Amino acid sequence: HCEVWGYDFSVEGFGPEVADDPSLLRRAHFAPYALSGRDAHGPTDSPPMYTLRTLMALNSHTYIDILKVDIESWEFDTLTALIRPYLEAGEPLPFGQLQLEVHVWDKKFTDFMKWWELLEEAGLRPFWTEVRGFPRCLLYIRLIIHYVAQHRVC
């Protein structure tokens, strides 16, 4: 009985698998927005861009079970901007699992590693990967939140 919120400025709505099934469509919500590291959704902004925090507030959500992100090479900037405020505030990320398509072509390994370490610092750990298109790599990664309890030793 879950509900799904989908955002994609490049299409008009969910595909026929959802759109043609009334039992799914009544639990599906779609808007032609872009997930971004900054809010820019005024009347002249095209496409309208929203941060995850703003989208969650608009939907009265405090937690997301599964967040799937495919933003065509913007994942590095967007996820850095999404995660950093939670780290700086010492708050947990507002989702339990992140499914991510990562476009790593034209990325230096050192830049990728710095970004990956930010994900790990936020508590994300990979549990599934798939590599396609070597040497122009496209990675499909599923990450899950893993919080390690810290105990003070006397």
GROMACS .gro file of N, CA, C and O in nm, residues 43-140:
model
  392
   43PRO      N    1   0.860   3.145  -1.178
   43PRO     CA    2   0.788   3.141  -1.306
   43PRO      C    3   0.878   3.136  -1.429
   43PRO      O    4   0.837   3.089  -1.534
   44THR      N    5   1.003   3.181  -1.416
   44THR     CA    6   1.093   3.180  -1.532
   44THR      C    7   1.193   3.065  -1.528
   44THR      O    8   1.275   3.053  -1.618
   45ASP      N    9   1.188   2.983  -1.424
   45ASP     CA   10   1.282   2.871  -1.412
   45ASP      C   11   1.233   2.751  -1.490
   45ASP      O   12   1.122   2.703  -1.469
   46SER      N   13   1.316   2.704  -1.583
   46SER     CA   14   1.279   2.589  -1.663
   46SER      C   15   1.401   2.500  -1.681
   46SER      O   16   1.501   2.545  -1.737
   47PRO      N   17   1.397   2.379  -1.632
   47PRO     CA   18   1.287   2.318  -1.558
   47PRO      C   19   1.284   2.369  -1.414
   47PRO      O   20   1.386   2.415  -1.363
   48PRO      N   21   1.170   2.356  -1.348
   48PRO     CA   22   1.167   2.392  -1.206
   48PRO      C   23   1.252   2.293  -1.127
   48PRO      O   24   1.242   2.172  -1.147
   49MET      N   25   1.339   2.347  -1.040
   49MET     CA   26   1.431   2.263  -0.963
   49MET      C   27   1.399   2.274  -0.814
   49MET      O   28   1.374   2.384  -0.764
   50TYR      N   29   1.403   2.160  -0.748
   50TYR     CA   30   1.371   2.152  -0.607
   50TYR      C   31   1.477   2.070  -0.535
   50TYR      O   32   1.524   1.970  -0.587
   51THR      N   33   1.509   2.111  -0.413
   51THR     CA   34   1.594   2.028  -0.329
   51THR      C   35   1.508   1.916  -0.271
   51THR      O   36   1.384   1.926  -0.267
   52LEU      N   37   1.571   1.812  -0.225
   52LEU     CA   38   1.497   1.702  -0.163
   52LEU      C   39   1.423   1.752  -0.039
   52LEU      O   40   1.307   1.717  -0.016
   53ARG      N   41   1.488   1.836   0.039
   53ARG     CA   42   1.426   1.889   0.160
   53ARG      C   43   1.297   1.964   0.127
   53ARG      O   44   1.195   1.949   0.194
   54THR      N   45   1.298   2.042   0.018
   54THR     CA   46   1.179   2.118  -0.022
   54THR      C   47   1.068   2.024  -0.071
   54THR      O   48   0.952   2.041  -0.034
   55LEU      N   49   1.105   1.925  -0.153
   55LEU     CA   50   1.004   1.830  -0.201
   55LEU      C   51   0.940   1.754  -0.084
   55LEU      O   52   0.820   1.733  -0.082
   56MET      N   53   1.022   1.716   0.012
   56MET     CA   54   0.968   1.645   0.128
   56MET      C   55   0.873   1.735   0.206
   56MET      O   56   0.766   1.691   0.251
   57ALA      N   57   0.907   1.861   0.222
   57ALA     CA   58   0.820   1.955   0.294
   57ALA      C   59   0.689   1.976   0.219
   57ALA      O   60   0.582   1.979   0.280
   58LEU      N   61   0.696   1.986   0.085
   58LEU     CA   62   0.575   2.004   0.005
   58LEU      C   63   0.479   1.887   0.021
   58LEU      O   64   0.357   1.903   0.013
   59ASN      N   65   0.534   1.767   0.042
   59ASN     CA   66   0.452   1.646   0.055
   59ASN      C   67   0.429   1.606   0.200
   59ASN      O   68   0.374   1.498   0.226
   60SER      N   69   0.472   1.689   0.294
   60SER     CA   70   0.460   1.659   0.437
   60SER      C   71   0.528   1.528   0.475
   60SER      O   72   0.477   1.451   0.556
   61HIS      N   73   0.643   1.502   0.416
   61HIS     CA   74   0.719   1.381   0.445
   61HIS      C   75   0.836   1.414   0.538
   61HIS      O   76   0.899   1.519   0.526
   62THR      N   77   0.866   1.322   0.626
   62THR     CA   78   0.983   1.335   0.712
   62THR      C   79   1.085   1.225   0.684
   62THR      O   80   1.198   1.233   0.729
   63TYR      N   81   1.043   1.122   0.609
   63TYR     CA   82   1.131   1.009   0.581
   63TYR      C   83   1.089   0.943   0.450
   63TYR      O   84   0.970   0.937   0.418
   64ILE      N   85   1.187   0.894   0.376
   64ILE     CA   86   1.164   0.822   0.251
   64ILE      C   87   1.226   0.683   0.266
   64ILE      O   88   1.344   0.671   0.302
   65ASP      N   89   1.149   0.581   0.238
   65ASP     CA   90   1.204   0.445   0.247
   65ASP      C   91   1.310   0.422   0.140
   65ASP      O   92   1.419   0.376   0.170
   66ILE      N   93   1.275   0.447   0.014
   66ILE     CA   94   1.368   0.425  -0.098
   66ILE      C   95   1.369   0.550  -0.184
   66ILE      O   96   1.265   0.594  -0.234
   67LEU      N   97   1.487   0.606  -0.204
   67LEU     CA   98   1.506   0.722  -0.291
   67LEU      C   99   1.584   0.675  -0.413
   67LEU      O  100   1.697   0.630  -0.402
   68LYS      N  101   1.521   0.683  -0.530
   68LYS     CA  102   1.586   0.644  -0.655
   68LYS      C  103   1.622   0.771  -0.731
   68LYS      O  104   1.537   0.857  -0.752
   69VAL      N  105   1.749   0.781  -0.771
   69VAL     CA  106   1.797   0.902  -0.836
   69VAL      C  107   1.867   0.867  -0.967
   69VAL      O  108   1.959   0.786  -0.969
   70ASP      N  109   1.822   0.929  -1.074
   70ASP     CA  110   1.886   0.920  -1.206
   70ASP      C  111   1.879   1.059  -1.265
   70ASP      O  112   1.777   1.099  -1.321
   71ILE      N  113   1.984   1.137  -1.249
   71ILE     CA  114   1.981   1.276  -1.292
   71ILE      C  115   2.094   1.310  -1.389
   71ILE      O  116   2.142   1.423  -1.393
   72GLU      N  117   2.130   1.211  -1.468
   72GLU     CA  118   2.216   1.231  -1.586
   72GLU      C  119   2.336   1.322  -1.563
   72GLU      O  120   2.344   1.432  -1.614
   73SER      N  121   2.430   1.274  -1.483
   73SER     CA  122   2.559   1.338  -1.456
   73SER      C  123   2.552   1.449  -1.351
   73SER      O  124   2.655   1.504  -1.316
   74TRP      N  125   2.435   1.484  -1.302
   74TRP     CA  126   2.424   1.585  -1.198
   74TRP      C  127   2.427   1.524  -1.058
   74TRP      O  128   2.415   1.594  -0.959
   75GLU      N  129   2.446   1.391  -1.051
   75GLU     CA  130   2.441   1.325  -0.921
   75GLU      C  131   2.552   1.371  -0.827
   75GLU      O  132   2.533   1.377  -0.706
   76PHE      N  133   2.668   1.407  -0.880
   76PHE     CA  134   2.778   1.449  -0.794
   76PHE      C  135   2.746   1.581  -0.724
   76PHE      O  136   2.754   1.590  -0.602
   77ASP      N  137   2.709   1.682  -0.800
   77ASP     CA  138   2.676   1.812  -0.741
   77ASP      C  139   2.551   1.805  -0.655
   77ASP      O  140   2.547   1.859  -0.544
   78THR      N  141   2.448   1.740  -0.706
   78THR     CA  142   2.320   1.737  -0.635
   78THR      C  143   2.329   1.660  -0.504
   78THR      O  144   2.282   1.707  -0.400
   79LEU      N  145   2.390   1.542  -0.507
   79LEU     CA  146   2.398   1.464  -0.383
   79LEU      C  147   2.492   1.527  -0.281
   79LEU      O  148   2.469   1.518  -0.161
   80THR      N  149   2.597   1.593  -0.329
   80THR     CA  150   2.684   1.666  -0.237
   80THR      C  151   2.604   1.774  -0.166
   80THR      O  152   2.609   1.788  -0.044
   81ALA      N  153   2.527   1.852  -0.244
   81ALA     CA  154   2.445   1.959  -0.185
   81ALA      C  155   2.334   1.902  -0.098
   81ALA      O  156   2.293   1.965   0.000
   82LEU      N  157   2.283   1.785  -0.131
   82LEU     CA  158   2.176   1.723  -0.052
   82LEU      C  159   2.229   1.671   0.081
   82LEU      O  160   2.166   1.691   0.185
   83ILE      N  161   2.344   1.607   0.080
   83ILE     CA  162   2.396   1.539   0.198
   83ILE      C  163   2.466   1.633   0.296
   83ILE      O  164   2.452   1.621   0.417
   84ARG      N  165   2.541   1.729   0.243
   84ARG     CA  166   2.625   1.814   0.329
   84ARG      C  167   2.548   1.881   0.444
   84ARG      O  168   2.595   1.879   0.559
   85PRO      N  169   2.430   1.940   0.421
   85PRO     CA  170   2.361   2.004   0.534
   85PRO      C  171   2.325   1.907   0.648
   85PRO      O  172   2.328   1.945   0.765
   86TYR      N  173   2.293   1.784   0.614
   86TYR     CA  174   2.262   1.685   0.717
   86TYR      C  175   2.388   1.651   0.797
   86TYR      O  176   2.383   1.639   0.919
   87LEU      N  177   2.501   1.637   0.728
   87LEU     CA  178   2.627   1.610   0.797
   87LEU      C  179   2.664   1.726   0.889
   87LEU      O  180   2.701   1.705   1.005
   88GLU      N  181   2.655   1.848   0.837
   88GLU     CA  182   2.693   1.966   0.915
   88GLU      C  183   2.604   1.985   1.037
   88GLU      O  184   2.650   2.033   1.141
   89ALA      N  185   2.478   1.946   1.027
   89ALA     CA  186   2.384   1.959   1.139
   89ALA      C  187   2.389   1.838   1.232
   89ALA      O  188   2.322   1.837   1.335
   90GLY      N  189   2.465   1.734   1.193
   90GLY     CA  190   2.469   1.612   1.273
   90GLY      C  191   2.339   1.535   1.269
   90GLY      O  192   2.308   1.460   1.361
   91GLU      N  193   2.262   1.553   1.161
   91GLU     CA  194   2.133   1.486   1.147
   91GLU      C  195   2.146   1.364   1.055
   91GLU      O  196   2.227   1.365   0.962
   92PRO      N  197   2.063   1.262   1.077
   92PRO     CA  198   2.064   1.147   0.985
   92PRO      C  199   1.999   1.185   0.852
   92PRO      O  200   1.916   1.276   0.846
   93LEU      N  201   2.038   1.116   0.748
   93LEU     CA  202   1.975   1.138   0.618
   93LEU      C  203   1.829   1.099   0.626
   93LEU      O  204   1.793   1.007   0.701
   94PRO      N  205   1.743   1.163   0.547
   94PRO     CA  206   1.599   1.137   0.558
   94PRO      C  207   1.550   1.020   0.474
   94PRO      O  208   1.433   1.015   0.438
   95PHE      N  209   1.638   0.929   0.440
   95PHE     CA  210   1.598   0.812   0.361
   95PHE      C  211   1.675   0.690   0.408
   95PHE      O  212   1.783   0.700   0.463
   96GLY      N  213   1.616   0.573   0.383
   96GLY     CA  214   1.677   0.449   0.428
   96GLY      C  215   1.761   0.380   0.323
   96GLY      O  216   1.855   0.311   0.355
   97GLN      N  217   1.725   0.400   0.197
   97GLN     CA  218   1.798   0.336   0.087
   97GLN      C  219   1.805   0.433  -0.029
   97GLN      O  220   1.709   0.504  -0.059
   98LEU      N  221   1.920   0.436  -0.094
   98LEU     CA  222   1.942   0.521  -0.210
   98LEU      C  223   1.977   0.434  -0.329
   98LEU      O  224   2.073   0.358  -0.325
   99GLN      N  225   1.894   0.439  -0.434
   99GLN     CA  226   1.925   0.370  -0.559
   99GLN      C  227   1.971   0.477  -0.655
   99GLN      O  228   1.900   0.573  -0.682
  100LEU      N  229   2.091   0.460  -0.708
  100LEU     CA  230   2.158   0.568  -0.777
  100LEU      C  231   2.221   0.522  -0.907
  100LEU      O  232   2.289   0.420  -0.911
  101GLU      N  233   2.196   0.596  -1.013
  101GLU     CA  234   2.267   0.576  -1.138
  101GLU      C  235   2.377   0.682  -1.141
  101GLU      O  236   2.350   0.801  -1.128
  102VAL      N  237   2.502   0.637  -1.157
  102VAL     CA  238   2.617   0.728  -1.151
  102VAL      C  239   2.686   0.729  -1.287
  102VAL      O  240   2.726   0.625  -1.338
  103HIS      N  241   2.699   0.848  -1.343
  103HIS     CA  242   2.769   0.865  -1.471
  103HIS      C  243   2.912   0.907  -1.441
  103HIS      O  244   2.935   1.022  -1.404
  104VAL      N  245   3.005   0.815  -1.454
  104VAL     CA  246   3.142   0.843  -1.412
  104VAL      C  247   3.237   0.879  -1.525
  104VAL      O  248   3.355   0.901  -1.502
  105TRP      N  249   3.185   0.888  -1.650
  105TRP     CA  250   3.275   0.926  -1.756
  105TRP      C  251   3.324   1.068  -1.733
  105TRP      O  252   3.255   1.152  -1.675
  106ASP      N  253   3.444   1.093  -1.774
  106ASP     CA  254   3.510   1.223  -1.759
  106ASP      C  255   3.529   1.263  -1.613
  106ASP      O  256   3.548   1.380  -1.583
  107LYS      N  257   3.526   1.169  -1.522
  107LYS     CA  258   3.552   1.197  -1.380
  107LYS      C  259   3.689   1.143  -1.345
  107LYS      O  260   3.724   1.031  -1.380
  108LYS      N  261   3.766   1.224  -1.275
  108LYS     CA  262   3.894   1.177  -1.223
  108LYS      C  263   3.865   1.088  -1.102
  108LYS      O  264   3.771   1.113  -1.027
  109PHE      N  265   3.949   0.987  -1.084
  109PHE     CA  266   3.928   0.895  -0.973
  109PHE      C  267   3.931   0.970  -0.840
  109PHE      O  268   3.851   0.942  -0.750
  110THR      N  269   4.022   1.067  -0.826
  110THR     CA  270   4.031   1.140  -0.699
  110THR      C  271   3.902   1.217  -0.669
  110THR      O  272   3.860   1.225  -0.554
  111ASP      N  273   3.838   1.273  -0.773
  111ASP     CA  274   3.711   1.344  -0.754
  111ASP      C  275   3.601   1.247  -0.715
  111ASP      O  276   3.519   1.276  -0.628
  112PHE      N  277   3.598   1.132  -0.783
  112PHE     CA  278   3.498   1.030  -0.751
  112PHE      C  279   3.517   0.981  -0.608
  112PHE      O  280   3.420   0.968  -0.532
  113MET      N  281   3.642   0.957  -0.569
  113MET     CA  282   3.670   0.905  -0.435
  113MET      C  283   3.629   1.005  -0.327
  113MET      O  284   3.571   0.966  -0.225
  114LYS      N  285   3.656   1.132  -0.349
  114LYS     CA  286   3.615   1.235  -0.252
  114LYS      C  287   3.463   1.235  -0.235
  114LYS      O  288   3.412   1.242  -0.123
  115TRP      N  289   3.391   1.225  -0.347
  115TRP     CA  290   3.245   1.221  -0.344
  115TRP      C  291   3.196   1.095  -0.273
  115TRP      O  292   3.105   1.100  -0.190
  116TRP      N  293   3.257   0.981  -0.305
  116TRP     CA  294   3.218   0.853  -0.245
  116TRP      C  295   3.239   0.856  -0.094
  116TRP      O  296   3.157   0.807  -0.018
  117GLU      N  297   3.349   0.915  -0.050
  117GLU     CA  298   3.377   0.924   0.092
  117GLU      C  299   3.275   1.012   0.165
  117GLU      O  300   3.243   0.988   0.281
  118LEU      N  301   3.221   1.112   0.096
  118LEU     CA  302   3.113   1.192   0.154
  118LEU      C  303   2.988   1.106   0.177
  118LEU      O  304   2.924   1.114   0.281
  119LEU      N  305   2.957   1.020   0.078
  119LEU     CA  306   2.844   0.928   0.095
  119LEU      C  307   2.866   0.837   0.215
  119LEU      O  308   2.775   0.813   0.295
  120GLU      N  309   2.988   0.785   0.228
  120GLU     CA  310   3.019   0.697   0.341
  120GLU      C  311   3.014   0.773   0.473
  120GLU      O  312   2.965   0.719   0.573
  121GLU      N  313   3.062   0.896   0.475
  121GLU     CA  314   3.057   0.976   0.597
  121GLU      C  315   2.912   0.996   0.644
  121GLU      O  316   2.884   1.002   0.763
  122ALA      N  317   2.820   1.003   0.548
  122ALA     CA  318   2.678   1.020   0.580
  122ALA      C  319   2.612   0.890   0.622
  122ALA      O  320   2.494   0.888   0.654
  123GLY      N  321   2.688   0.780   0.622
  123GLY     CA  322   2.635   0.652   0.667
  123GLY      C  323   2.590   0.560   0.556
  123GLY      O  324   2.538   0.453   0.582
  124LEU      N  325   2.610   0.599   0.430
  124LEU     CA  326   2.567   0.514   0.318
  124LEU      C  327   2.670   0.406   0.289
  124LEU      O  328   2.790   0.431   0.290
  125ARG      N  329   2.621   0.285   0.263
  125ARG     CA  330   2.706   0.173   0.229
  125ARG      C  331   2.647   0.100   0.109
  125ARG      O  332   2.526   0.076   0.105
  126PRO      N  333   2.730   0.063   0.011
  126PRO     CA  334   2.677  -0.008  -0.106
  126PRO      C  335   2.641  -0.151  -0.071
  126PRO      O  336   2.707  -0.215   0.009
  127PHE      N  337   2.533  -0.199  -0.133
  127PHE     CA  338   2.500  -0.341  -0.118
  127PHE      C  339   2.473  -0.406  -0.252
  127PHE      O  340   2.448  -0.525  -0.259
  128TRP      N  341   2.479  -0.331  -0.360
  128TRP     CA  342   2.462  -0.387  -0.494
  128TRP      C  343   2.519  -0.288  -0.594
  128TRP      O  344   2.501  -0.167  -0.581
  129THR      N  345   2.594  -0.338  -0.693
  129THR     CA  346   2.645  -0.252  -0.801
  129THR      C  347   2.638  -0.326  -0.933
  129THR      O  348   2.639  -0.449  -0.938
  130GLU      N  349   2.631  -0.248  -1.038
  130GLU     CA  350   2.636  -0.301  -1.174
  130GLU      C  351   2.710  -0.198  -1.259
  130GLU      O  352   2.680  -0.079  -1.253
  131VAL      N  353   2.808  -0.244  -1.335
  131VAL     CA  354   2.885  -0.155  -1.421
  131VAL      C  355   2.846  -0.182  -1.565
  131VAL      O  356   2.838  -0.296  -1.608
  132ARG      N  357   2.822  -0.074  -1.639
  132ARG     CA  358   2.789  -0.087  -1.782
  132ARG      C  359   2.871   0.012  -1.861
  132ARG      O  360   2.903   0.120  -1.814
  133GLY      N  361   2.902  -0.024  -1.984
  133GLY     CA  362   2.962   0.069  -2.078
  133GLY      C  363   3.109   0.096  -2.058
  133GLY      O  364   3.157   0.203  -2.094
  134PHE      N  365   3.185   0.002  -2.002
  134PHE     CA  366   3.327   0.023  -1.984
  134PHE      C  367   3.392   0.048  -2.120
  134PHE      O  368   3.359  -0.020  -2.215
  135PRO      N  369   3.479   0.144  -2.142
  135PRO     CA  370   3.544   0.229  -2.041
  135PRO      C  371   3.465   0.356  -2.004
  135PRO      O  372   3.501   0.424  -1.911
  136ARG      N  373   3.359   0.392  -2.077
  136ARG     CA  374   3.274   0.505  -2.038
  136ARG      C  375   3.174   0.452  -1.939
  136ARG      O  376   3.066   0.411  -1.974
  137CYS      N  377   3.210   0.451  -1.814
  137CYS     CA  378   3.135   0.377  -1.712
  137CYS      C  379   3.006   0.444  -1.669
  137CYS      O  380   2.998   0.564  -1.650
  138LEU      N  381   2.910   0.360  -1.655
  138LEU     CA  382   2.782   0.394  -1.595
  138LEU      C  383   2.763   0.293  -1.483
  138LEU      O  384   2.764   0.172  -1.507
  139LEU      N  385   2.751   0.341  -1.361
  139LEU     CA  386   2.735   0.254  -1.246
  139LEU      C  387   2.593   0.261  -1.195
  139LEU      O  388   2.536   0.370  -1.185
  140TYR      N  389   2.537   0.148  -1.166
  140TYR     CA  390   2.410   0.142  -1.094
  140TYR      C  391   2.445   0.095  -0.954
  140TYR      O  392   2.502  -0.011  -0.937
   0.00000   0.00000   0.00000
